[in-house]
Coordinates of C-alpha atoms in Angstrom, one line a residue:
X1 CA -0.2 -0.3 -0.1
X2 CA 2.6 2.6 1.1
X3 CA 4.7 1.5 -2.4
X4 CA 1.2 2.3 -4.5
X5 CA 0.4 5.6 -2.5
X6 CA 4.0 7.2 -3.5
X7 CA 3.9 5.7 -7.6
X8 CA 0.4 7.7 -7.4
X9 CA 2.5 10.7 -5.6
X10 CA 5.0 10.6 -8.4
X11 CA 2.6 10.7 -11.2
X12 CA 0.9 13.5 -10.4
X13 CA 4.5 15.8 -10.5
X14 CA 5.8 17.0 -13.4
X15 CA 8.1 13.8 -15.3
X16 CA 11.5 14.3 -14.7
X17 CA 11.3 16.0 -11.2
X18 CA 8.9 12.7 -10.4
X19 CA 11.9 10.8 -12.3
X20 CA 14.1 12.7 -10.1
X21 CA 12.8 11.5 -6.8
X22 CA 12.2 8.3 -7.4
X23 CA 16.0 7.8 -8.0
X24 CA 16.6 9.7 -5.0
X25 CA 14.5 6.6 -3.7
X26 CA 16.3 4.1 -4.4
X27 CA 19.2 5.0 -3.8
X28 CA 18.9 5.4 0.3
X29 CA 17.3 2.0 -0.1
X30 CA 20.2 0.8 -0.6
X31 CA 22.0 2.3 1.7
X32 CA 19.8 0.6 4.6
X33 CA 20.6 -3.6 4.3
X34 CA 17.8 -4.9 5.9
X35 CA 15.4 -2.4 4.3
X36 CA 16.5 -3.8 1.0
X37 CA 17.1 -7.5 1.6
X38 CA 13.6 -6.8 2.5
X39 CA 13.0 -5.3 -1.0
X40 CA 14.5 -7.6 -2.6
X41 CA 13.2 -10.5 -1.1
X42 CA 9.2 -9.0 -1.7
X43 CA 10.1 -8.1 -5.8
X44 CA 12.7 -10.7 -7.2
X45 CA 11.3 -13.8 -8.4
X46 CA 13.9 -16.8 -8.0
X47 CA 13.7 -20.1 -10.5
X48 CA 15.5 -22.0 -12.7
X49 CA 13.7 -22.3 -15.5
X50 CA 13.7 -17.4 -16.2
X51 CA 17.8 -18.2 -16.5
X52 CA 20.0 -18.1 -19.1
X53 CA 23.6 -18.4 -19.8
X54 CA 24.7 -15.7 -21.8
X55 CA 28.2 -15.0 -24.0
X56 CA 29.2 -16.6 -20.3
X57 CA 26.8 -14.6 -18.0
X58 CA 24.0 -15.8 -16.4
X59 CA 21.1 -13.4 -17.1
X60 CA 18.8 -15.0 -13.8
X61 CA 15.9 -14.1 -16.2
X62 CA 15.7 -12.2 -19.4
X63 CA 13.8 -9.1 -18.4
X64 CA 15.7 -5.7 -17.9
X65 CA 15.9 -2.5 -17.5
X66 CA 16.4 -0.4 -21.1
X67 CA 19.4 3.1 -21.4
X68 CA 18.4 6.0 -19.9
X69 CA 16.6 4.9 -16.5
X70 CA 20.0 4.7 -13.9
X71 CA 21.9 7.0 -16.7
X72 CA 24.9 7.0 -13.7
X73 CA 24.2 4.1 -12.2
X74 CA 23.5 5.2 -8.8
X75 CA 21.3 2.8 -7.7
X76 CA 22.8 -0.7 -9.4
X77 CA 22.0 -2.4 -5.8
X78 CA 18.4 -1.5 -5.6
X79 CA 17.6 -2.1 -9.4
X80 CA 18.6 -5.2 -9.5
X81 CA 16.7 -5.8 -6.3
X82 CA 14.0 -5.2 -7.7
X83 CA 13.9 -8.3 -9.8
X84 CA 15.6 -7.5 -13.4
X85 CA 17.4 -10.2 -14.8
X86 CA 19.8 -7.4 -15.9
X87 CA 20.3 -3.3 -16.0
X88 CA 22.2 -1.5 -19.0
X89 CA 22.9 1.8 -17.9
X90 CA 23.7 5.0 -19.2
X91 CA 23.8 6.8 -22.2
X92 CA 27.1 7.4 -21.2
X93 CA 29.6 9.8 -23.3
X94 CA 33.4 10.5 -22.1
X95 CA 32.8 13.9 -20.6
X96 CA 29.9 14.9 -18.6
X97 CA 27.0 17.0 -20.3
X98 CA 23.5 18.3 -19.6
X99 CA 21.6 17.6 -22.7
X100 CA 18.7 19.2 -24.0
X101 CA 16.8 22.2 -21.9
X102 CA 13.8 21.1 -19.6
X103 CA 11.1 20.6 -20.0
X104 CA 12.4 17.2 -22.0
X105 CA 10.3 14.7 -20.7
X106 CA 6.7 14.0 -21.2
X107 CA 3.8 11.4 -20.6
X108 CA 1.0 10.8 -22.9
X109 CA -0.7 8.8 -20.3
X110 CA -4.0 7.6 -22.2
X111 CA -1.6 5.4 -24.3
X112 CA 0.9 4.6 -21.6
X113 CA 3.7 6.4 -23.4
X114 CA 7.1 8.5 -22.6
X115 CA 8.4 11.4 -24.9
X116 CA 11.9 12.1 -24.2
X117 CA 14.7 14.4 -26.2
X118 CA 16.5 14.8 -22.8
X119 CA 19.8 14.7 -24.7
X120 CA 22.4 12.3 -23.1
X121 CA 22.5 14.2 -20.0
X122 CA 25.3 12.1 -18.4
X123 CA 28.3 12.7 -15.4
X124 CA 30.7 11.1 -17.9
X125 CA 33.1 8.0 -18.5
X126 CA 34.2 8.5 -14.9
X127 CA 32.1 8.7 -12.4
X128 CA 30.5 6.2 -14.3
X129 CA 33.6 4.3 -13.9
X130 CA 33.8 4.6 -10.1
X131 CA 29.7 4.1 -9.3
X132 CA 30.3 0.4 -11.3
X133 CA 33.7 0.1 -9.5
X134 CA 32.0 0.4 -6.3
X135 CA 29.0 -2.4 -7.1
X136 CA 31.6 -4.6 -9.2
X137 CA 30.1 -7.5 -9.3
X138 CA 27.6 -6.9 -9.2
X139 CA 23.8 -8.9 -9.1
X140 CA 23.1 -8.9 -12.0
X141 CA 24.9 -8.0 -15.7
X142 CA 25.4 -4.7 -16.2
X143 CA 25.4 -3.2 -20.3
X144 CA 27.1 -0.1 -20.8
X145 CA 25.6 1.5 -23.0
X146 CA 27.6 4.6 -25.0
X147 CA 27.3 7.3 -27.4
X148 CA 29.5 9.8 -29.2
X149 CA 29.7 14.0 -27.0
X150 CA 26.7 16.4 -28.5
X151 CA 30.6 18.7 -29.9
X152 CA 32.0 15.5 -31.4
X153 CA 32.2 15.7 -34.9
X154 CA 30.6 12.7 -36.9
X155 CA 33.4 12.6 -38.6
X156 CA 35.7 12.0 -34.4
X157 CA 32.2 10.0 -33.3
X158 CA 34.9 6.2 -33.8
X159 CA 37.7 7.8 -31.3
X160 CA 35.1 8.6 -28.4
X161 CA 33.0 5.6 -28.9
X162 CA 36.8 3.9 -28.5
X163 CA 37.7 6.0 -25.7
X164 CA 34.7 4.5 -23.7
X165 CA 35.0 0.8 -24.2
X166 CA 38.6 1.2 -23.8
X167 CA 38.2 3.4 -19.5
X168 CA 35.1 1.5 -18.7
X169 CA 36.1 -2.8 -20.0
X170 CA 36.5 -3.6 -16.3
X171 CA 33.7 -2.6 -15.1
X172 CA 30.8 -3.8 -17.9
X173 CA 29.0 -6.9 -18.5
X174 CA 28.5 -6.0 -22.2
X175 CA 28.9 -2.4 -24.0
X176 CA 26.2 -1.2 -26.5
X177 CA 27.6 1.1 -29.6
X178 CA 24.0 3.9 -29.6
X179 CA 23.3 5.3 -32.8
X180 CA 19.9 5.5 -32.6
X181 CA 18.3 7.7 -29.9
X182 CA 17.0 11.0 -31.6
X183 CA 18.1 13.9 -29.5
X184 CA 21.2 14.6 -30.8
X185 CA 21.6 16.4 -34.1
X186 CA 23.1 14.2 -37.1
X187 CA 23.5 10.3 -34.3
X188 CA 20.5 8.3 -36.7
X189 CA 23.4 9.2 -39.5
X190 CA 26.3 6.9 -38.3
X191 CA 23.7 4.1 -39.0
X192 CA 25.4 3.0 -42.1
X193 CA 26.9 -0.1 -43.2
X194 CA 30.4 1.1 -43.4
X195 CA 30.3 3.6 -40.0
X196 CA 28.6 0.8 -38.1
X197 CA 31.8 -1.9 -39.8
X198 CA 34.0 1.5 -38.3
X199 CA 32.8 1.5 -34.8
X200 CA 32.5 -2.3 -34.4
X201 CA 36.0 -2.3 -35.5
X202 CA 37.6 -0.3 -32.8
X203 CA 35.6 -1.2 -30.0
X204 CA 35.8 -4.8 -30.6
X205 CA 39.9 -3.6 -30.4
X206 CA 39.6 -2.1 -27.0
X207 CA 37.8 -5.4 -25.4
X208 CA 36.8 -8.9 -25.1
X209 CA 33.5 -7.6 -23.3
X210 CA 30.2 -8.3 -26.1
X211 CA 29.9 -5.4 -28.2
X212 CA 26.2 -4.9 -29.1
X213 CA 23.9 -2.5 -30.9
X214 CA 21.0 -0.6 -31.1
X215 CA 18.5 0.5 -33.7
X216 CA 16.3 3.1 -34.2
X217 CA 12.7 1.7 -34.9
X218 CA 12.1 4.4 -37.9
X219 CA 14.0 2.6 -41.0
X220 CA 12.7 0.7 -43.3
X221 CA 12.8 -3.1 -42.8
X222 CA 15.4 -3.6 -45.8
X223 CA 17.4 -0.6 -44.6
X224 CA 17.5 -2.7 -41.0
X225 CA 18.0 -6.0 -41.8
X226 CA 21.0 -4.5 -44.2
X227 CA 22.3 -2.7 -40.9
X228 CA 21.8 -5.7 -39.0
X229 CA 23.1 -8.5 -41.5
X230 CA 26.6 -5.6 -41.2
X231 CA 26.7 -5.3 -37.5
X232 CA 26.5 -9.7 -37.8
X233 CA 29.3 -9.8 -39.5
X234 CA 31.8 -7.4 -38.4
X235 CA 31.3 -9.8 -34.6
X236 CA 27.9 -7.9 -32.9
X237 CA 27.7 -9.5 -30.0
X238 CA 24.0 -8.6 -30.3
X239 CA 21.5 -6.1 -31.6
X240 CA 19.0 -4.0 -29.5
X241 CA 15.8 -3.3 -30.9
X242 CA 14.6 -0.2 -30.9
X243 CA 15.6 2.9 -29.9
X244 CA 13.0 5.3 -29.6
X245 CA 10.2 6.8 -32.7
X246 CA 10.1 9.9 -34.1
X247 CA 6.7 9.1 -35.9
X248 CA 4.5 10.9 -34.2
X249 CA 1.5 10.1 -35.3
X250 CA 0.7 7.4 -32.5
X251 CA 0.0 10.8 -30.2
X252 CA -2.2 13.4 -30.5
X253 CA -1.0 16.1 -29.3
X254 CA 3.0 15.6 -29.3
X255 CA 6.4 17.8 -28.1
X256 CA 8.3 19.3 -31.3
X257 CA 10.2 17.0 -30.2
X258 CA 12.1 13.6 -28.5
X259 CA 11.4 10.1 -29.2
X260 CA 8.4 8.2 -28.4
X261 CA 8.7 5.4 -26.5
X262 CA 5.6 3.2 -24.1
X263 CA 2.8 1.2 -25.8
X264 CA 2.4 3.5 -29.0
X265 CA 5.6 1.0 -30.2
X266 CA 4.8 -2.0 -29.9
X267 CA 4.0 -1.9 -32.6
X268 CA 6.9 -2.0 -35.0
X269 CA 9.2 -2.7 -32.3
X270 CA 8.4 -6.2 -32.3
X271 CA 7.5 -5.9 -36.6
X272 CA 11.1 -5.2 -36.8
X273 CA 12.7 -7.5 -34.2
X274 CA 10.8 -10.2 -37.2
X275 CA 12.6 -8.6 -39.9
X276 CA 16.1 -8.6 -38.2
X277 CA 15.0 -11.9 -37.1
X278 CA 15.0 -13.3 -40.5
X279 CA 17.6 -11.8 -41.2
X280 CA 20.5 -12.5 -38.2
X281 CA 19.0 -15.3 -35.5
X282 CA 21.2 -17.8 -35.0
X283 CA 24.1 -15.2 -35.9
X284 CA 24.1 -13.1 -32.4
X285 CA 22.2 -12.4 -29.9
X286 CA 18.5 -10.1 -30.5
X287 CA 17.4 -7.8 -27.6
X288 CA 14.1 -6.5 -27.7
X289 CA 12.5 -3.1 -26.2
X290 CA 9.9 -0.9 -27.1
X291 CA 6.0 -1.2 -25.7
X292 CA 6.6 -4.1 -22.7
X293 CA 4.4 -4.2 -20.2
X294 CA 3.4 -7.5 -20.1
X295 CA 4.2 -11.1 -19.3
X296 CA 2.5 -11.8 -23.1
X297 CA 4.5 -8.7 -24.1
X298 CA 8.2 -11.0 -23.2
X299 CA 6.7 -14.1 -24.2
X300 CA 6.1 -13.0 -28.2
X301 CA 9.5 -11.3 -27.8
X302 CA 11.2 -14.2 -26.9
X303 CA 9.2 -16.3 -29.8
X304 CA 9.9 -14.1 -32.5
X305 CA 13.4 -14.7 -31.5
X306 CA 14.4 -12.5 -29.2
X307 CA 16.8 -14.2 -25.5
X308 CA 15.8 -10.8 -23.7
X309 CA 13.7 -8.7 -23.7
X310 CA 13.7 -4.1 -21.9
X311 CA 11.4 -1.9 -19.7
X312 CA 11.0 1.3 -19.4
X313 CA 8.3 3.3 -19.4
X314 CA 5.9 -0.1 -18.6
X315 CA 7.6 0.2 -15.2
X316 CA 7.3 4.2 -14.9
X317 CA 3.2 3.6 -15.1
X318 CA 3.1 0.0 -14.0
X319 CA 5.0 0.3 -11.1
X320 CA 8.2 -1.3 -8.9
X321 CA 6.6 -4.5 -8.4
X322 CA 6.0 -5.2 -12.5
X323 CA 9.4 -7.5 -13.3
X324 CA 8.2 -9.9 -10.4
X325 CA 5.1 -10.1 -11.7
X326 CA 6.0 -9.9 -16.0
X327 CA 8.4 -13.2 -14.3
X328 CA 5.2 -15.2 -12.6
X329 CA 3.2 -15.0 -15.2
X330 CA 5.6 -15.5 -17.6
X331 CA 6.2 -18.9 -16.4
X332 CA 1.8 -19.9 -16.3
X333 CA 2.7 -19.1 -20.3
X334 CA 5.6 -21.4 -20.1
X335 CA 3.4 -24.4 -18.9
X336 CA 1.0 -23.3 -20.5
X337 CA 3.1 -24.8 -24.1
X338 CA 4.2 -27.6 -22.2
X339 CA 7.9 -25.8 -22.5
X340 CA 11.0 -26.7 -20.9
X341 CA 11.9 -23.2 -20.0
X342 CA 12.8 -19.9 -21.3
X343 CA 15.2 -20.5 -23.6
X344 CA 12.7 -23.2 -25.0
X345 CA 10.8 -20.4 -26.2
X346 CA 13.7 -18.2 -28.0
X347 CA 13.0 -18.7 -31.7
X348 CA 10.5 -20.7 -32.2
X349 CA 7.9 -18.3 -34.6
X350 CA 11.3 -17.5 -36.7

């Protein structure tokens, strides 16, 4: 009841202020060990049928937290205790940056969606490295989403990505090359085959840690399939599908800038997953994100070829117990279809 009241209050506040308050609460929670342990007992579901081993790492369940929620890794213990199977922090840039002017986060409540134009606001790679090192090894796998600084020319972007991997490789279970955010001018211009191949080359030269690429939902199907093939050929350990969309026809009163996430992205993110899976399934790990808010959504993404899924907007509207609820119902779906575990569902419909 207490958590429900807090959640209701947060949804009445200005979105970015509410997010800041929620993060402060999580940071406070993890300072009190007994409280954190109680929180974990209430939220984490442990079941061997949910576990997968990917890239030599054990993922306790297939539901992760998408990048952008904990940009600076300030609440890793508390978010892990919330029941996630893995966490993705960032997007982090080499040097700190403030991001775009406020207001830059908006709710479309009737559609259970968000619109953000944050612009990679973060404290920089050195701050992130210190925080991750403090909690290393983490309770669950940690991905680090990396991006170029706003002032870095596109022609020099590879240096930023390479520097980030070099600086953070000791405290990451995987990296994600973010070239698909709509909130850094020109960033999506990097979604070209030769550029992706180059970015993968410079990052993989720095580390054996898995490197993934995150794609935009606004690409044409064939372009996404072609880019996925180039990424797989270039040694990408996985692809994340998808980032936010700038298809403003999906909401009745859009803001002039920023990407849409949540329920309005569900159809397109699943479509693109199917397109990409038909091209590269079995060659690299696919991670599905966008409009996922139920066990049925997770199950559909698994069957369509995703090994892992991520949520963000659904957590904002659904509250802290959502991850456990999804995992509980996911087990019911596996039992219904006589499947032994999550891994058995992956790719059944490909």
